[in-house]
């Protein structure tokens, strides 16, 4: 603890569910003199990242790169494909789904919002049911968060695609992968997603300030007739300029340097290794939480998130006070709680460029902060995480199994 | 020249009119581990920059900070204050004014576009005349670029304010200062501007990826009744969260670190010193161009830009070929040409963290590239710039005079 | 584990006993353009660090700053004070004491080397006994390592001073603090040390490449008559130039920037807090080792090191193989073993800018590597460390007690 | 000029003859977490630089890398090859030659010092004459500075080798290349040099803190019988450890990262291109000086230095005052003057990662500072440099001719 000191000692343990810890290699790639954003060096860089980012979304279609955080890419996905008054089907998986729904309202869309208790992901059967009822095909888009960052619930995108198809519904399929991309498997083309929204500051290990729209042929066709007003977010200008390796307005050149390096790093590790590592660390975290005798917010194992675990505190204990105590005592940050659960839980992010020692350091001081804070719990959470990780290392083939 | 080599030797001379050369101190401020964007450290930083940026715009009203380049802040200025079909008076000072006008069209506005030959700034008398004709006050906003980056012409904002007042017209006054802010005097409050659009990557010496809207009471009032759709760009969410030191969505934290440092640096130099330096280096550049016997694009001295000088090449000489030759031969970048003048001129940026030696190095190799490229010119341009700068140093009181 | 990948994931856990993990703030301070080493900026920086470093050694006498690692400062301490053939009393606390003794031989000195089994520090009583026997005062210097980095044993410098005084012996007292300075209490003046040898890359949190000699009046007097040849290491040139804020030869300017920041950071935390933190983390480490059922190399608790703990592996288990396994599996480095114990132990460094989470992350993966490597041990070491640290946090007054 | 401001604006023009401006790429390579200096990553790095540095010295023999500035490598060259009382032939080319001679005296050697007026390099004929007189072969080594940094005079090493051979003298040949290496052609093996002393902070574009000894078979043989005391500087420990990719004491790991990058950069440009560039910029500088009507310190063109030009001020003008004025007015640093010429000249460094625009920026503000300082001179120096550089670019084959 550093309470008698005017400086926080040692490395900060950033366990918010994004932005994630910046690898030094990415910081160095960005710590570079500015280059002419209309010169040959930028052009070469742009072509490299515009191709490279496709391999992360697993798409052969164009990916738009915005100089804006994920919220901007949410707006882009809607305004490029829809028209005022269009009905969109959304699922209330949690706070971020709610924000996207609120945005749809602001933009003049008409969202139909499937409720949940915020403790599961989007259920394909429920979506299918809603679509089947929509005989007139008034629903123009189904909008789902792959990973609800606010609750730690992952939704089954491939199964939702199948549900849409089973309903025989022509709606566009828009998916937010901000806190799942480059951390768990995602297949834009194979899963028939029309617009995938992504962000830089999570699995891509970059600072905030860049976001993405991965497109489909169907999305591009929809953009031709879309009537929502748009200028900055317009795909068409972007697509035209990107073809020759430029951007319609000054891009965030430092971020592009970082993105090129991030894509390299992901492929050096191997995407499947990246995904397995996230699965392993997520399971270790859940084992710690269970050993503490605390409740995982996601109440159905099939929706467990590989990137963030929300932990509920016992009734009468303030999660925000706990977070502050942990920050002051052990230089660790967690994600906050939202909405009807405000103050009732905290979120442990375990995504990005993170390894076993980083996670176990974080879980250990979490356990210590529970003790310091007088939160009723059992010891042995970090130990349970270690035991699992040793067994996973010893038997790699079952590493991600629970 | 390094034509036999696979690496560009030495420092690049970045003489585009922004992004400007990044000071090492700013790069270092940004080269830092990510912090929790909802934690106390971010809150402290946010409060510091939200107050500090006001001193740069010379306003006591709120300034909105967007994670987006200037184009985004253009859109924000329009969508927060106007409604579909609104008439806006704009002045075609050059390419960027044209792009803003095109944006207005895309957003469903109805721009009246005062033409020029792209070789002067916005004329207050002409604006006044247009406003006087608009008896019905259909014009809801006057939109002017303080500095037209594409041509190197500065428009007299205080005089335009007077012209609007003289016409007794209630239109909002929206001003783009992307390539003038923090380089030449600008007074948001005193000059009665309603929305000032600014960007990070010019006088503020930051990388691209951040932009600003400085507001007035009148602009805030207009935003209550504005009917253009908006969500990401909405001022209201921003203003609410900014009050407590946060942002409605993840801000570009690294940029905020840089911004705090940039504001410090500007005040350490002293804003008046910053402006005098830009005036001095701009005049030195023009003296060089005249000594070369080349034509300055800005054809009326009262519109001369303190941040960028566009140089016309003699008929039959391709400015793009010249820029490529200079880049390959001497590791220097200039701004490109646009529109009807495409290929006919190049632009020398002289803004940001630039001193005499940097400018004279740039002017010297420009003179050499003119020789290498066989562009008809007289020698002695760099010498003329030096002579002026010596005399300006010897008699500081007349430094900025021409 | 990242064995299928071509990149090491996440942060490296650098648990060698120095160089220690570089704080980002120090890296940034060093990541700066070169300055003129004979200009006013360097002069100001030099004066700042030459004064500041005295507060770390707790001395009012000059401290010499060498551009060389600690081995160079060892040589400087000897060649500035002694003459060919001089007898010096040294204590074989371990590998580094042996290296210093070997250096003395190479330089033409005549070391008397008090043996130990490498598992304790220097015993004041034994030193006193040797000095009492030296009636002719042939011993010109007593040379002791404050902390033997190779074994994790700390020697009681104040008590050794008393032993020298008790023996009434006039020998100089030379102390190496390379792996203890700025990590545990050290008082050059109060403890009557004549030359203290220090290094940058341990408690000072800098990269290797800088070392120190703190002097006394007696040492300065000795240097006047010392006959060992010297030039680069000569104190006199350094002292003369340092007086005006310069160095006789180009100093490592980037290191000086880093040093200034390091001194600031230590005082921001407070030296006593720094020492208490090291004590706490060291005790936590020892509790982990004991819980594993492994043997701590330092066999007498009164010599326990606050900066490094050497851990012996059970007979038949190769410590180097274990270190390689841990590096490959969990991206963690430990110190190697030496001499007669080569291959029999590994060293856990716990010094520098390190906090609870960093240490516990390291101890956790160490426990996991013991399991992976089939090293006989009990689980629960990391847990024991946590338990201690929680209790130490709850009762700060007994934090460092055992 | 920034005299009314508390910050120096823009980039510093570092025209001291080393340390040279640090390329950003090298700074980034060094701005990296510390690695275990006994681990596999360091080993790989060490092998890479130990091989790479040979290509810079053009030798197939080992090169020793010291963590110390050049003065340390001077000492190493002497103490590894010579014995107390040995006679060494040295040439008083200027201040640095004098310092090396003084070091020889301190180390107990017996230098014979050939005088000059400090305005030429070492004359092979004079050296030959001295050696011929030494019938008894009492001279054990000839020590010459390839480039005398203090005066800007380059000595003809190949010719001196021939002179030694012509005299039939068996002396070792020790050459200092601190301010010439990697800037002008140098061939350790072909020219029969026995020990070449090099430094990091000049042509190698690194910060100060690293230096080199390149060896020959004859030097290695001499080291077996050398009687000067040595420990830190001993080649034998270094050679043994280097064989397996390690160092006997903690190396300056950050510098090794930088060195690897520096070697890459030199080969990417091509060593011959590097040398031609230095020749070209040096000639441009001399043309500027002549155009100003000032005197070049080096009075014989055959000794002109490709890396530094010393400029004499007219009688009655203080060069140190001039340097201060230029620093305050234009943020530029020059080298100081020494010895009998103290205050009479300043030195313009033109070496390292420097291009035409950087040099011309520097020469331009130098001309302006001459004007501000009231130093009698003619205008047109920067122009003369430009004219030469244009002609050199137009006719590359004669670029380096004078």
Tab-separated table of N, CA and C in Angstrom, chain D residues 62 64 76-84 86 172 195 215-230 233-240 243:
chain	number	residue	atom	x	y	z
D	62	UNK	N	37.980	-9.455	-33.201
D	62	UNK	CA	36.967	-9.071	-32.201
D	62	UNK	C	36.971	-7.566	-31.932
D	64	UNK	N	35.798	-5.056	-28.832
D	64	UNK	CA	35.352	-5.012	-27.435
D	64	UNK	C	34.368	-3.849	-27.276
D	76	UNK	N	41.648	1.778	-22.171
D	76	UNK	CA	41.680	0.340	-22.459
D	76	UNK	C	42.739	0.011	-23.504
D	77	UNK	N	42.828	0.839	-24.555
D	77	UNK	CA	43.797	0.572	-25.623
D	77	UNK	C	45.221	0.581	-25.064
D	78	UNK	N	45.487	1.482	-24.134
D	78	UNK	CA	46.844	1.596	-23.584
D	78	UNK	C	47.135	0.495	-22.563
D	79	UNK	N	46.206	0.294	-21.606
D	79	UNK	CA	46.548	-0.627	-20.510
D	79	UNK	C	46.550	-2.084	-20.928
D	80	UNK	N	45.903	-2.401	-22.028
D	80	UNK	CA	45.909	-3.794	-22.471
D	80	UNK	C	47.137	-4.151	-23.295
D	81	UNK	N	47.860	-3.152	-23.790
D	81	UNK	CA	48.942	-3.471	-24.718
D	81	UNK	C	50.320	-3.058	-24.198
D	82	UNK	N	50.384	-2.189	-23.196
D	82	UNK	CA	51.666	-1.584	-22.828
D	82	UNK	C	52.044	-1.883	-21.385
D	83	UNK	N	53.265	-1.510	-21.052
D	83	UNK	CA	53.793	-1.755	-19.715
D	83	UNK	C	54.361	-0.459	-19.154
D	84	UNK	N	54.470	-0.386	-17.839
D	84	UNK	CA	54.941	0.862	-17.228
D	84	UNK	C	56.260	1.324	-17.837
D	86	UNK	N	56.812	2.355	-20.801
D	86	UNK	CA	56.907	2.212	-22.261
D	86	UNK	C	56.842	3.578	-22.939
D	172	UNK	N	53.298	-0.908	-32.110
D	172	UNK	CA	51.864	-1.076	-32.303
D	172	UNK	C	51.299	0.220	-32.869
D	195	UNK	N	44.968	-1.347	-32.517
D	195	UNK	CA	43.788	-1.075	-31.696
D	195	UNK	C	43.108	0.171	-32.233
D	215	UNK	N	40.491	-4.889	-32.313
D	215	UNK	CA	41.795	-5.483	-32.022
D	215	UNK	C	42.453	-6.087	-33.263
D	216	UNK	N	43.722	-6.380	-33.131
D	216	UNK	CA	44.435	-7.150	-34.155
D	216	UNK	C	45.102	-8.333	-33.463
D	217	UNK	N	45.609	-9.257	-34.254
D	217	UNK	CA	46.360	-10.379	-33.678
D	217	UNK	C	47.544	-9.858	-32.868
D	218	UNK	N	48.193	-8.853	-33.448
D	218	UNK	CA	49.387	-8.304	-32.788
D	218	UNK	C	49.012	-7.656	-31.457
D	219	UNK	N	47.872	-6.987	-31.434
D	219	UNK	CA	47.421	-6.366	-30.193
D	219	UNK	C	47.108	-7.435	-29.152
D	220	UNK	N	46.454	-8.506	-29.601
D	220	UNK	CA	46.131	-9.588	-28.674
D	220	UNK	C	47.397	-10.212	-28.108
D	221	UNK	N	48.382	-10.364	-28.966
D	221	UNK	CA	49.656	-10.914	-28.493
D	221	UNK	C	50.285	-9.974	-27.471
D	222	UNK	N	50.253	-8.688	-27.783
D	222	UNK	CA	50.833	-7.700	-26.861
D	222	UNK	C	50.137	-7.742	-25.504
D	223	UNK	N	48.835	-8.007	-25.531
D	223	UNK	CA	48.079	-7.987	-24.276
D	223	UNK	C	48.530	-9.107	-23.330
D	224	UNK	N	49.126	-10.143	-23.886
D	224	UNK	CA	49.573	-11.253	-23.028
D	224	UNK	C	50.750	-10.823	-22.152
D	225	UNK	N	51.567	-9.914	-22.655
D	225	UNK	CA	52.758	-9.519	-21.899
D	225	UNK	C	52.646	-8.125	-21.295
D	226	UNK	N	51.567	-7.434	-21.593
D	226	UNK	CA	51.376	-6.083	-21.051
D	226	UNK	C	51.383	-6.115	-19.527
D	227	UNK	N	52.064	-5.151	-18.929
D	227	UNK	CA	52.202	-5.153	-17.470
D	227	UNK	C	51.421	-4.042	-16.779
D	228	UNK	N	50.767	-3.174	-17.521
D	228	UNK	CA	49.968	-2.143	-16.853
D	228	UNK	C	48.827	-2.831	-16.104
D	229	UNK	N	48.501	-2.309	-14.927
D	229	UNK	CA	47.420	-2.939	-14.179
D	229	UNK	C	46.089	-2.645	-14.860
D	230	UNK	N	45.175	-3.577	-14.764
D	230	UNK	CA	43.874	-3.432	-15.421
D	230	UNK	C	42.933	-4.480	-14.854
D	233	UNK	N	39.002	-2.864	-17.640
D	233	UNK	CA	39.286	-2.691	-19.077
D	233	UNK	C	39.882	-3.935	-19.723
D	234	UNK	N	40.138	-4.981	-18.934
D	234	UNK	CA	40.816	-6.171	-19.481
D	234	UNK	C	40.073	-6.761	-20.668
D	235	UNK	N	40.819	-6.988	-21.713
D	235	UNK	CA	40.201	-7.628	-22.880
D	235	UNK	C	39.853	-9.086	-22.620
D	236	UNK	N	40.701	-9.790	-21.838
D	236	UNK	CA	40.554	-11.252	-21.760
D	236	UNK	C	39.188	-11.692	-21.218
D	237	UNK	N	38.749	-11.074	-20.113
D	237	UNK	CA	37.418	-11.419	-19.584
D	237	UNK	C	36.328	-11.157	-20.620
D	238	UNK	N	36.470	-10.002	-21.282
D	238	UNK	CA	35.478	-9.624	-22.295
D	238	UNK	C	35.436	-10.658	-23.414
D	239	UNK	N	36.604	-10.992	-23.919
D	239	UNK	CA	36.658	-11.919	-25.053
D	239	UNK	C	36.074	-13.272	-24.684
D	240	UNK	N	36.366	-13.724	-23.465
D	240	UNK	CA	35.839	-15.022	-23.042
D	240	UNK	C	34.319	-15.026	-22.970
D	243	UNK	N	32.363	-14.588	-26.338
D	243	UNK	CA	32.282	-15.800	-27.178
D	243	UNK	C	30.931	-16.495	-27.037
